[in-house]
Coordinates of C-alpha atoms in Angstrom, one line a residue:
X123 CA 17.3 35.7 -59.0
X124 CA 14.1 35.5 -57.0
X125 CA 13.2 32.0 -55.9
X126 CA 9.6 31.3 -56.7
X127 CA 7.4 28.3 -55.9
X128 CA 4.7 27.0 -58.3
X129 CA 2.0 29.6 -58.5
X130 CA 4.4 32.5 -58.4
X131 CA 4.5 33.0 -54.6
X132 CA 7.8 33.8 -52.9
X133 CA 9.3 31.0 -50.9
X134 CA 9.6 32.1 -47.2
X135 CA 11.7 29.2 -46.0
X136 CA 13.0 30.0 -42.5
X137 CA 16.6 29.1 -41.8
X138 CA 18.2 28.4 -38.4
X139 CA 21.3 30.1 -37.1
X140 CA 24.2 27.8 -36.5
X141 CA 24.0 28.4 -32.7
X142 CA 20.4 27.3 -32.7
X143 CA 21.3 24.1 -34.6
X144 CA 24.2 23.5 -32.2
X145 CA 22.0 23.8 -29.1
X146 CA 19.3 21.6 -30.6
X147 CA 21.8 18.9 -31.5
X148 CA 23.4 19.0 -28.0
X149 CA 19.9 18.4 -26.6
X150 CA 19.4 15.4 -28.8
X151 CA 22.7 13.9 -27.7
X152 CA 22.2 14.6 -24.0
X153 CA 18.7 13.0 -24.0
X154 CA 20.0 9.9 -25.8
X155 CA 22.8 9.5 -23.3
X156 CA 20.6 10.2 -20.3
X157 CA 18.1 7.5 -21.3
X158 CA 20.2 4.9 -23.2
X159 CA 23.9 5.2 -22.3
X160 CA 26.5 3.9 -22.6
X161 CA 26.5 4.5 -26.4
X162 CA 29.3 4.4 -28.9
X163 CA 29.8 7.3 -31.2
X164 CA 28.6 5.1 -34.1
X165 CA 25.4 4.4 -32.2
X166 CA 24.9 8.1 -31.6
X167 CA 25.3 8.7 -35.3
X168 CA 22.7 6.0 -36.1
X169 CA 20.3 7.3 -33.4
X170 CA 20.5 11.0 -34.1
X171 CA 21.2 11.2 -37.8
X172 CA 24.1 13.6 -37.2
X173 CA 27.4 13.3 -38.9
X174 CA 30.4 11.8 -37.3
X175 CA 32.2 15.1 -37.3
X176 CA 29.2 16.8 -35.6
X177 CA 29.0 14.0 -33.0
X178 CA 32.8 14.4 -32.3
X179 CA 32.5 18.1 -31.8
X180 CA 29.4 18.0 -29.5
X181 CA 30.8 15.1 -27.4
X182 CA 34.0 17.2 -27.1
X183 CA 31.9 20.0 -25.6
X184 CA 30.3 17.7 -23.1
X185 CA 33.7 16.2 -22.2
X186 CA 35.2 19.6 -21.7
X187 CA 32.4 20.5 -19.2
X188 CA 32.7 17.2 -17.3
X189 CA 29.3 16.0 -18.3
X190 CA 30.4 12.8 -20.0
X191 CA 33.3 10.4 -20.1
X192 CA 34.7 8.1 -22.8
X193 CA 36.1 4.6 -22.5
X194 CA 37.1 1.8 -24.9
X195 CA 34.7 -1.0 -25.0
X196 CA 35.9 -4.6 -24.8
X197 CA 37.1 -6.2 -28.0
X198 CA 34.6 -8.5 -29.6
X199 CA 37.4 -10.5 -31.4
X200 CA 36.7 -8.8 -34.8
X201 CA 39.2 -6.7 -36.8
X202 CA 39.5 -3.0 -36.0
X203 CA 39.7 -1.0 -32.9
X204 CA 37.1 -1.4 -30.2
X205 CA 34.4 1.2 -30.2
X206 CA 34.6 4.2 -27.8
X207 CA 31.7 4.3 -25.4
X208 CA 30.3 7.6 -24.1
X209 CA 28.8 7.6 -20.6
X210 CA 27.1 10.4 -18.7
X211 CA 29.2 11.6 -15.7
X212 CA 26.7 11.0 -13.0
X213 CA 28.3 13.5 -10.8
X214 CA 28.6 16.2 -13.5
X215 CA 24.9 17.1 -13.3
X216 CA 22.6 16.1 -10.5
X217 CA 19.0 16.9 -9.4
X218 CA 17.3 16.7 -6.0
X219 CA 14.0 14.7 -6.1
X220 CA 11.4 15.1 -3.3
X221 CA 8.1 13.3 -2.7
X222 CA 5.2 14.2 -0.5
X223 CA 2.7 11.3 0.0
X224 CA 0.1 10.7 2.7
X225 CA 2.2 8.3 4.6
X226 CA 5.8 9.3 3.9
X227 CA 8.3 11.9 2.7
X228 CA 11.2 11.0 0.5
X229 CA 14.3 12.6 -1.0
X230 CA 16.9 11.5 -3.5
X231 CA 20.0 12.8 -5.3
X232 CA 20.0 11.5 -8.9
X233 CA 22.7 12.0 -11.4
X234 CA 22.8 12.5 -15.2
X235 CA 21.9 9.1 -16.7
X236 CA 19.5 8.2 -13.9
X237 CA 21.9 7.0 -11.3
X238 CA 20.5 7.3 -7.8
X239 CA 23.4 8.4 -5.6
X240 CA 21.5 8.4 -2.4
X241 CA 17.8 8.3 -1.2
X242 CA 16.0 8.4 2.0
X243 CA 12.3 7.8 2.9
X244 CA 10.7 8.5 6.3
X245 CA 7.2 7.5 7.5
X246 CA 5.0 10.3 8.8
X247 CA 1.8 10.4 10.7
X248 CA -1.5 10.6 8.8
X249 CA -2.3 14.0 10.1
X250 CA -3.2 17.1 8.0
X251 CA 0.1 18.7 8.7
X252 CA 0.5 22.3 7.8
X253 CA 2.4 23.1 4.6
X254 CA 5.1 24.9 6.6
X255 CA 5.8 21.8 8.6
X256 CA 6.0 19.6 5.5
X257 CA 8.4 22.0 3.9
X258 CA 10.6 22.1 7.0
X259 CA 10.6 18.3 7.1
X260 CA 11.6 18.1 3.4
X261 CA 14.4 20.6 3.9
X262 CA 15.7 18.4 6.8
X263 CA 15.7 15.4 4.5
X264 CA 17.4 17.3 1.7
X265 CA 20.1 19.1 3.7
X266 CA 22.7 16.3 3.9
X267 CA 22.2 15.6 0.2
X268 CA 22.6 19.3 -0.7
X269 CA 25.7 19.5 1.4
X270 CA 27.4 16.9 -0.8
X271 CA 26.3 18.8 -3.9
X272 CA 27.9 22.0 -2.8
X273 CA 31.1 20.2 -2.2
X274 CA 31.5 18.2 -5.3
X275 CA 28.6 18.2 -7.7
X276 CA 26.5 20.4 -9.9
X277 CA 22.9 20.8 -8.9
X278 CA 20.7 21.7 -11.9
X279 CA 17.2 21.3 -10.6
X280 CA 14.7 20.2 -8.0
X281 CA 11.7 18.0 -8.8
X282 CA 8.9 17.6 -6.4
X283 CA 6.2 14.9 -6.5
X284 CA 3.0 16.0 -4.8
X285 CA -0.1 14.0 -3.9
X286 CA -2.7 16.5 -5.1
X287 CA -3.8 18.7 -8.0
X288 CA -0.9 20.9 -9.0
X289 CA -0.6 23.9 -11.3
X290 CA 2.7 23.1 -12.9
X291 CA 3.5 26.5 -14.2
X292 CA 4.3 27.8 -10.7
X293 CA 4.0 24.8 -8.4
X294 CA 0.8 25.9 -6.8
X295 CA -1.0 23.0 -5.1
X296 CA -4.6 23.8 -5.8
X297 CA -6.1 20.9 -3.9
X298 CA -4.7 18.0 -1.9
X299 CA -7.8 16.5 -0.2
X300 CA -5.9 13.8 1.7
X301 CA -3.6 16.4 3.2
X302 CA -6.3 19.1 3.7
X303 CA -4.4 21.6 1.5
X304 CA -5.9 24.3 -0.8
X305 CA -3.9 26.8 -2.9
X306 CA -0.5 26.2 -1.3
X307 CA 2.4 27.8 -3.2
X308 CA 4.6 24.8 -2.6
X309 CA 7.1 25.6 -5.4
X310 CA 8.0 29.1 -4.1
X311 CA 8.0 27.9 -0.5
X312 CA 10.5 25.1 -1.2
X313 CA 12.7 27.4 -3.4
X314 CA 13.0 29.9 -0.6
X315 CA 13.5 27.2 2.1
X316 CA 16.1 25.3 0.2
X317 CA 17.9 28.5 -0.8
X318 CA 18.8 27.0 -4.2
X319 CA 19.3 29.0 -7.4
X320 CA 17.8 26.3 -9.8
X321 CA 14.3 25.6 -11.0
X322 CA 12.0 23.9 -8.5
X323 CA 9.4 22.0 -10.4
X324 CA 6.3 20.6 -8.7
X325 CA 3.9 18.1 -10.3
X326 CA 1.3 15.6 -9.5
X327 CA 2.7 12.3 -8.2
X328 CA 0.9 10.1 -10.7
X329 CA 2.0 12.3 -13.7
X330 CA 5.6 11.7 -12.5
X331 CA 4.9 8.0 -12.0
X332 CA 4.0 7.5 -15.7
X333 CA 7.0 9.6 -16.7
X334 CA 9.4 7.3 -14.8
X335 CA 7.7 4.1 -16.0
X336 CA 7.8 5.4 -19.6
X337 CA 11.5 6.3 -19.5
X338 CA 12.9 3.5 -17.3
X339 CA 10.2 1.0 -16.3
X340 CA 7.2 -1.1 -17.5
X341 CA 6.1 1.3 -20.2
X342 CA 9.6 2.0 -21.6
X343 CA 9.3 3.0 -25.3
X344 CA 5.5 2.9 -25.2
X345 CA 4.0 6.1 -26.4
X346 CA 0.4 5.5 -25.2
X347 CA 0.4 4.5 -21.5
X348 CA -1.5 5.0 -18.3
X349 CA -0.1 4.8 -14.8
X350 CA -2.6 4.4 -11.9
X351 CA -1.5 4.1 -8.3
X352 CA -3.5 3.7 -5.2
X353 CA -2.8 4.3 -1.5
X354 CA -5.1 6.4 0.6
X355 CA -6.0 8.3 -2.6
X356 CA -5.8 7.1 -6.2
X357 CA -4.0 9.0 -8.9
X358 CA -3.4 8.6 -12.6
X359 CA -0.9 9.8 -15.2
X360 CA -1.6 9.5 -18.9
X361 CA 0.7 9.6 -22.0
X362 CA -0.9 10.2 -25.4
X363 CA 1.5 9.7 -28.3
X364 CA 4.4 10.2 -26.0
X365 CA 3.1 13.5 -24.6
X366 CA 1.8 13.8 -21.0
X367 CA -1.9 14.7 -20.9
X368 CA -2.0 17.9 -19.0
X369 CA -5.3 19.5 -19.7
X370 CA -6.0 23.2 -19.9
X371 CA -4.1 24.1 -16.8
X372 CA -2.3 20.9 -15.8
X373 CA -5.1 19.2 -13.9
X374 CA -5.9 16.3 -16.2
X375 CA -5.5 12.6 -15.2
X376 CA -7.5 12.6 -12.0
X377 CA -8.5 9.0 -12.6
X378 CA -9.2 8.5 -8.9
X379 CA -12.1 11.0 -9.1
X380 CA -13.9 9.4 -12.0
X381 CA -17.5 9.1 -10.8
X382 CA -18.2 5.3 -10.9
X383 CA -20.9 4.7 -8.3
X384 CA -23.7 7.3 -7.9
X385 CA -24.9 5.6 -4.7
X386 CA -21.4 5.2 -3.3
X387 CA -19.5 6.8 -0.5
X388 CA -18.7 10.4 0.0
X389 CA -15.3 11.3 -1.3
X390 CA -12.8 13.7 0.3
X391 CA -12.9 15.8 -2.8
X392 CA -16.6 16.7 -2.1
X393 CA -18.2 14.4 -4.6
X394 CA -19.9 11.0 -4.2
X395 CA -18.9 7.6 -5.6
X396 CA -15.4 8.5 -7.0
X397 CA -13.3 5.5 -8.0
X398 CA -11.0 6.3 -5.1
X399 CA -13.8 5.5 -2.6
X400 CA -14.2 2.0 -4.1
X401 CA -10.6 0.9 -4.7
X402 CA -8.4 2.9 -2.3
X403 CA -6.8 1.6 0.9
X404 CA -9.7 2.6 3.1
X405 CA -12.2 0.9 0.8
X406 CA -10.1 -2.3 0.9
X407 CA -9.8 -2.4 4.6
X408 CA -13.4 -1.6 5.2
X409 CA -14.5 -4.4 2.8
X410 CA -12.4 -6.9 4.8
X411 CA -13.9 -5.8 8.1
X412 CA -10.7 -4.0 9.2
X413 CA -10.5 -0.4 10.6
X414 CA -10.6 1.8 7.5
X415 CA -8.0 4.1 9.0
X416 CA -5.8 1.2 10.1
X417 CA -3.0 2.4 7.8
X418 CA 0.0 0.4 6.5
X419 CA 0.2 -2.0 9.5
X420 CA -3.4 -3.1 9.0
X421 CA -2.9 -3.4 5.3
X422 CA 0.2 -5.6 5.9
X423 CA -1.9 -7.9 8.1
X424 CA -4.7 -8.1 5.5
X425 CA -2.2 -9.0 2.7
X426 CA -0.6 -11.7 4.9
X427 CA -4.1 -13.1 5.6
X428 CA -4.9 -13.2 1.9
X429 CA -1.6 -15.0 1.2
X430 CA -2.7 -17.5 3.8
X431 CA -6.0 -18.0 2.1
X432 CA -8.3 -16.0 4.4
X433 CA -11.6 -15.8 2.5
X434 CA -12.8 -12.5 3.8
X435 CA -9.5 -10.9 2.8
X436 CA -9.6 -12.5 -0.6
X437 CA -13.2 -11.4 -1.1
X438 CA -12.3 -7.8 -0.3
X439 CA -9.4 -7.8 -2.8
X440 CA -11.8 -9.3 -5.4
X441 CA -14.2 -6.4 -4.8
X442 CA -11.5 -3.9 -5.3
X443 CA -10.5 -5.6 -8.5
X444 CA -14.1 -5.4 -9.8
X445 CA -14.3 -1.7 -9.2
X446 CA -10.8 -1.1 -10.6
X447 CA -11.8 -2.9 -13.7
X448 CA -14.9 -0.7 -14.0
X449 CA -12.7 2.4 -13.8
X450 CA -10.0 1.1 -16.2
X451 CA -12.7 0.3 -18.7
X452 CA -13.6 4.0 -18.9
X453 CA -9.9 4.8 -19.3
X454 CA -9.4 2.2 -22.0
X455 CA -12.4 3.5 -24.0
X456 CA -11.4 7.1 -23.6
X457 CA -7.6 6.9 -24.2
X458 CA -6.9 3.6 -26.0
X459 CA -3.5 3.0 -24.2
X460 CA -1.1 0.2 -25.1
X461 CA -0.3 -0.5 -21.5
X462 CA -1.7 0.3 -18.0
X463 CA 0.8 0.2 -15.2
X464 CA -0.4 -0.5 -11.7
X465 CA 1.6 1.3 -9.0
X466 CA 1.5 1.7 -5.3
X467 CA -1.1 -0.4 -3.6
X468 CA -2.3 -1.8 -6.9
X469 CA 1.2 -3.1 -7.7
X470 CA 1.3 -5.0 -4.4
X471 CA -2.1 -6.6 -4.8
X472 CA -1.7 -7.2 -8.6
X473 CA -1.5 -11.1 -8.2
X474 CA -4.8 -11.1 -6.2
X475 CA -6.8 -8.8 -8.5
X476 CA -5.6 -9.2 -12.1
X477 CA -8.0 -11.9 -13.1
X478 CA -11.0 -9.9 -11.7
X479 CA -9.7 -6.7 -13.4
X480 CA -9.4 -8.4 -16.7
X481 CA -12.8 -9.9 -16.4
X482 CA -14.5 -6.6 -15.6
X483 CA -12.5 -5.0 -18.5
X484 CA -13.7 -7.6 -20.9
X485 CA -17.3 -7.0 -19.8
X486 CA -17.2 -3.2 -20.0
X487 CA -14.5 -2.0 -22.4
X488 CA -14.9 -1.8 -26.1
X489 CA -13.4 -4.8 -27.9
X490 CA -11.0 -2.9 -30.2
X491 CA -9.1 -0.9 -27.6
X492 CA -9.3 -3.7 -25.0
X493 CA -7.6 -6.1 -27.3
X494 CA -4.6 -3.9 -27.5
X495 CA -4.0 -3.1 -23.9
X496 CA -1.9 -4.9 -21.3
X497 CA -2.2 -4.4 -17.6
X498 CA 1.1 -4.8 -15.8
X499 CA 2.6 -4.1 -12.4
X500 CA 5.0 -1.2 -12.0
X501 CA 8.6 -2.1 -12.7
X502 CA 10.0 0.6 -10.5
X503 CA 7.8 -0.3 -7.5
X504 CA 7.4 2.3 -4.7
X505 CA 10.2 4.5 -6.1
X506 CA 8.5 5.2 -9.4
X507 CA 7.1 8.6 -8.3
X508 CA 10.4 9.8 -6.7
X509 CA 12.3 8.8 -9.8
X510 CA 9.7 10.6 -11.9
X511 CA 10.4 13.7 -9.9
X512 CA 14.0 13.4 -10.8
X513 CA 13.2 13.0 -14.5
X514 CA 11.0 16.0 -14.3
X515 CA 13.8 18.1 -12.8
X516 CA 16.2 17.0 -15.5
X517 CA 13.9 18.2 -18.3
X518 CA 15.2 21.8 -18.6
X519 CA 18.8 20.5 -18.8
X520 CA 17.9 17.8 -21.4
X521 CA 16.0 20.4 -23.5
X522 CA 18.9 22.8 -23.6
X523 CA 22.1 21.5 -22.1
X524 CA 24.1 24.4 -23.7
X525 CA 22.6 26.7 -21.1
X526 CA 24.6 24.8 -18.4
X527 CA 27.9 24.7 -20.4
X528 CA 30.8 27.1 -19.9
X529 CA 30.9 29.8 -22.6
X530 CA 33.1 28.8 -25.6
X531 CA 36.0 31.0 -26.8
X532 CA 34.5 34.1 -28.3
X533 CA 31.0 33.3 -27.2
X534 CA 29.0 36.0 -25.4
X535 CA 26.6 34.5 -22.9
X536 CA 23.6 36.9 -22.7
X537 CA 21.8 35.0 -20.0
X538 CA 22.9 32.4 -17.4
X539 CA 21.0 29.3 -16.5

């Protein structure tokens, strides 16, 4: 008998094949374990809405592929057997995370569940080094980490945090003004230089900062958040209802290039009066009467002087706080976030500037969104961006872990991951 809806039209309900459902459910479980483990099977049932039998079968697949382990939890002194806890095998799936900043390069090997197995960061001169040299230096950092992977672990992706405007679809760095780069195919260059047969995903460093703080830091569980970090440049990452704000081609979130002062300084991007020119490291040092290009050493001296009560250093920090408040007022009015996370330089100077920032925000932001927002220092500190690169690299695996599993009995694998 034909199934008709009210009005006489045929119902065109679209079903899902059992394999599609299996892959989707595996992804749900893998993501829960990556972000919240250890979890008992009962907790997985409650979190996912899947049946106990479905959880048992899917966990069995992950166990058989060495991606998780199970252990008995400690008895709580109540009747019944202790719950079985499921943990990610942090060596069963790993990613390589890389970071390119103005002052340093970094690399880390991060396992399923977010465990950092090893990380290294090296300072580098503030010169506009050629992309080939940066790639060579990153490979040098990554080589000992990759050597361990080939011996014992399973590399599933490479995530790269880049200080600049990035086209995420192919890892093209369109513009990195503080490095002097334009239209550099960093993703393909690194893929070839590392000689790895896994996705190499490049993204803007602040976009990855907000991802890390959202999953594991100060914005955990908050679906509307902004991350803004300052060093030589200023970058921003924005979450709207839990989704990263990308824009038409991935270039959204350039908070550092909000035009805030029409009579201000020239910016390296080619404009005038960008927020970066008023709150970045150079602006802070200049306001304190220090060499604007003094770098990290001069910044350390300024902060030490401010801690000791030096008035000129404190006045310079207050000035940065005022302009940062102006910029954040625009962000609050436009995006209505629940939390703004201050990273990098702003994390370090948070105690000196927060009162001034709050004051400027109160004067310039609309009351309704301002009353909802909190401004907090980054929980992950200077490693937020590198950890965000790792989270970005895990995303293909978390979205479809079945693609990384060994074929089941009778299963025909049409494409390999």
